[in-house]
Coordinates of N, CA and C in Angstrom, one line a residue:
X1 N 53.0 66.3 71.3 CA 52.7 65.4 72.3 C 54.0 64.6 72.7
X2 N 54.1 64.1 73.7 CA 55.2 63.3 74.4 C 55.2 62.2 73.7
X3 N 54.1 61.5 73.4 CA 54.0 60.3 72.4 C 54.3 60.0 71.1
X4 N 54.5 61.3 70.9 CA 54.8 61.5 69.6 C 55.9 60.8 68.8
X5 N 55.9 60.6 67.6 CA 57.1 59.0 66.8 C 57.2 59.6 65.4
X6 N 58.4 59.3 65.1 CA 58.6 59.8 63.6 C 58.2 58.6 62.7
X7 N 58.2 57.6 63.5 CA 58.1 55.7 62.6 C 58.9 55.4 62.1
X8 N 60.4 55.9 62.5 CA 61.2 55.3 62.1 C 62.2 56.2 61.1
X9 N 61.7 57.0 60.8 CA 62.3 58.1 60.2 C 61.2 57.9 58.8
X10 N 60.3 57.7 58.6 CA 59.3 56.9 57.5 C 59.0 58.4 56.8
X11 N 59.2 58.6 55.4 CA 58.3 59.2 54.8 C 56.9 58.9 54.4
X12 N 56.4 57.6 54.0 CA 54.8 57.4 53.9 C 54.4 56.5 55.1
X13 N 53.5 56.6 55.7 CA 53.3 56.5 57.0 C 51.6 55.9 56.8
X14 N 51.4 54.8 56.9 CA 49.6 53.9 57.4 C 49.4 54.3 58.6
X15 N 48.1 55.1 58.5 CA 47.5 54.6 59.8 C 46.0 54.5 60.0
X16 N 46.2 53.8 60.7 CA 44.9 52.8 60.8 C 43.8 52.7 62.2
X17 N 42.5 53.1 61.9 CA 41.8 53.2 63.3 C 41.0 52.1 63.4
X18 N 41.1 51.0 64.1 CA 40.8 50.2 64.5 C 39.4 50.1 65.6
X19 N 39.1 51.2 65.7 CA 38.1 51.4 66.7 C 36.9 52.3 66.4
X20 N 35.9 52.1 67.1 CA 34.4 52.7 66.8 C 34.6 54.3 67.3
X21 N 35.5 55.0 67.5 CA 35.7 56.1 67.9 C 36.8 56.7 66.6
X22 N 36.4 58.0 66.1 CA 37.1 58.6 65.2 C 38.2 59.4 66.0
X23 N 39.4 59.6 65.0 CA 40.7 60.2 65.6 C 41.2 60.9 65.2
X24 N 41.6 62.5 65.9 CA 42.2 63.4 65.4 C 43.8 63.0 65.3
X25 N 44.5 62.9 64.0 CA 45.7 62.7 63.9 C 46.7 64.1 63.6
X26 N 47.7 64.1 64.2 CA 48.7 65.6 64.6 C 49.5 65.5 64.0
X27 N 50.2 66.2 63.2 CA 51.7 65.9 62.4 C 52.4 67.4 62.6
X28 N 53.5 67.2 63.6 CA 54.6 68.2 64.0 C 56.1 68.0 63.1
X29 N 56.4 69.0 63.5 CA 57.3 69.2 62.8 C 58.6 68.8 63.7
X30 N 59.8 68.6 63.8 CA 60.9 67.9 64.1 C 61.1 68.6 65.7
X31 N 61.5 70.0 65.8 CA 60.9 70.9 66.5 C 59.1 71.2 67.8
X32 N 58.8 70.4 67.2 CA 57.3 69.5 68.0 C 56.1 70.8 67.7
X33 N 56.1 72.0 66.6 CA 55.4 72.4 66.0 C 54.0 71.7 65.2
X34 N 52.8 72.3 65.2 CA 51.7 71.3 64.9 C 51.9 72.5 63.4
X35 N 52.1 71.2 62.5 CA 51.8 71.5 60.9 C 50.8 71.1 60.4
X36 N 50.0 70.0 61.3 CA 49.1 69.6 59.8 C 48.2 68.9 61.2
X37 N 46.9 68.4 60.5 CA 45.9 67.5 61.4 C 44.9 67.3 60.6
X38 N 44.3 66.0 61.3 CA 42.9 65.6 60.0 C 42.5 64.4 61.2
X39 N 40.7 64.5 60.5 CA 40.5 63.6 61.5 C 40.1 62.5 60.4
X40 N 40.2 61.6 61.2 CA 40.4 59.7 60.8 C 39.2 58.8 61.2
X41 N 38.0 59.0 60.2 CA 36.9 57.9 60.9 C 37.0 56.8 61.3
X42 N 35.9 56.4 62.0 CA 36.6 55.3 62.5 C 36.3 53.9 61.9
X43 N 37.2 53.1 62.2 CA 37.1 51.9 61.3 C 37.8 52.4 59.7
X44 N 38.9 53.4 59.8 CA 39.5 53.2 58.2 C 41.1 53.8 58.4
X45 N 41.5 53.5 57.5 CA 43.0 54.2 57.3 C 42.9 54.9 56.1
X46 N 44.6 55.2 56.2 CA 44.8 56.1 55.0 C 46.2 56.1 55.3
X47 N 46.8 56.2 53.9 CA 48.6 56.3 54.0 C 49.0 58.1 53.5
X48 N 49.8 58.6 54.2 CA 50.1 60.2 54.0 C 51.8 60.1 54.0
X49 N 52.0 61.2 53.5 CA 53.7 61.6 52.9 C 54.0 62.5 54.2
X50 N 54.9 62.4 54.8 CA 55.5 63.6 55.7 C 57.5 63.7 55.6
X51 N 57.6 64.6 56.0 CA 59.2 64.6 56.0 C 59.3 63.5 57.0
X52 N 60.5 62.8 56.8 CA 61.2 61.7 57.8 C 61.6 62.2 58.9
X53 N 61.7 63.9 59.1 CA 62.2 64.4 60.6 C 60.5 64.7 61.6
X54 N 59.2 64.5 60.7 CA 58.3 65.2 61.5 C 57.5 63.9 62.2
X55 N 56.9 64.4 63.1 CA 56.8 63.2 64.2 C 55.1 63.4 64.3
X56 N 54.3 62.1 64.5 CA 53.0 61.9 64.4 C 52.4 61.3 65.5
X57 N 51.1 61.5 65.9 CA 50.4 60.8 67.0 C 48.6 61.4 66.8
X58 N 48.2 60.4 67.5 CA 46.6 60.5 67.3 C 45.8 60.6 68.4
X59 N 45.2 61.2 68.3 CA 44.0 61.1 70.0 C 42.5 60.5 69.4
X60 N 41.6 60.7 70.6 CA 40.2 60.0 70.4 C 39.6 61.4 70.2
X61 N 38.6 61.5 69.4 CA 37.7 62.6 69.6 C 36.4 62.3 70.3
X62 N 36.6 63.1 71.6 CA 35.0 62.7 72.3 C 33.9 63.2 72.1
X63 N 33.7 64.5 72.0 CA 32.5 65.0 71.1 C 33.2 66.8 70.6
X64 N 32.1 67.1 70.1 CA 32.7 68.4 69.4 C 33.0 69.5 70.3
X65 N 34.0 70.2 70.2 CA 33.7 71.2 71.8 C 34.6 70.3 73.0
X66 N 34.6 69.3 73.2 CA 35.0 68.5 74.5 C 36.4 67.9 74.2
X67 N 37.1 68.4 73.1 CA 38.5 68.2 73.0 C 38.7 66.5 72.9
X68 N 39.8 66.6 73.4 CA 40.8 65.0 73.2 C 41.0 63.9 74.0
X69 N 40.8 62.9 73.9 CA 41.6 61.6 74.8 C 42.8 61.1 74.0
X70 N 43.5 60.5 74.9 CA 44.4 59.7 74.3 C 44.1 58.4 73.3
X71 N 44.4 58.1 72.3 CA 43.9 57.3 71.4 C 44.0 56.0 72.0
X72 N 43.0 55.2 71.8 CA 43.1 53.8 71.8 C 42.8 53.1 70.4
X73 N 43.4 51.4 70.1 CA 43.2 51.1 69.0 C 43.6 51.9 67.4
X74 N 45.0 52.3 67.6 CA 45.4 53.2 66.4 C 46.6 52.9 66.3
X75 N 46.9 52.3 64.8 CA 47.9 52.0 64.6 C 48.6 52.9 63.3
X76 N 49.6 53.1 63.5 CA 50.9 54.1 62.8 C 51.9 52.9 62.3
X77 N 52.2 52.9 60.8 CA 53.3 51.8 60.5 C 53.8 52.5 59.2
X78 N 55.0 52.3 58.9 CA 56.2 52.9 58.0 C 55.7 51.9 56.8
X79 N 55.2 52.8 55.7 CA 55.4 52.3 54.3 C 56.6 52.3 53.5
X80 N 57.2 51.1 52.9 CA 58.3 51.0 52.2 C 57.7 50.7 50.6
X81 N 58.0 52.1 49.6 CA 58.3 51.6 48.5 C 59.1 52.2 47.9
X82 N 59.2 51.7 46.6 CA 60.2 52.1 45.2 C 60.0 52.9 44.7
X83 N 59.1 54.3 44.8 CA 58.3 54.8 44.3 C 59.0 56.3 44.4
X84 N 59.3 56.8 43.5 CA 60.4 58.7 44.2 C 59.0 59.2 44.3
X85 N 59.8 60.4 44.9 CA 59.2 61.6 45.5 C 59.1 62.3 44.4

């Protein structure tokens, strides 16, 4: 996706659905290849590991079958810890 954000170059990465609508979340590779996806109920987060070059974004899921919107109420933010790989 064109919206797509690495967060900064972030290896652990929050994100957070803030909305009554669940979210399919996309993780590409640097190259804008789809590596990975999971969907995100709504009203929760979760923190995930990705390389610092691969780039993330989320849509709305409308119903099953009926594909994607653009996300509303989803937030993506860069975890900093001390913690090795």
């Amino acid at each position: 996706s064109t919206n797509s954000n690495n967060i900064a170059t972030a290896r652990r990465v929050l994100v957070a659905n803030g909305d009554n609508k669940k979210k399919k979340i996309f993780i590409n590779d640097a190259n804008g290849n789809n590596i990975a996806s999971f969907i995100l109920p709504r009203f929760n987060s979760i923190t995930f590991i990705k390389k610092s070059t691969d780039r993330v974004y989320g849509q709305n899921v409308v119903n099953t079958g009926d594909g994607f919107t653009n996300a509303t109420n989803l937030t993506f933010q860069k975890v900093t810890t001390n913690h090795a790989d």
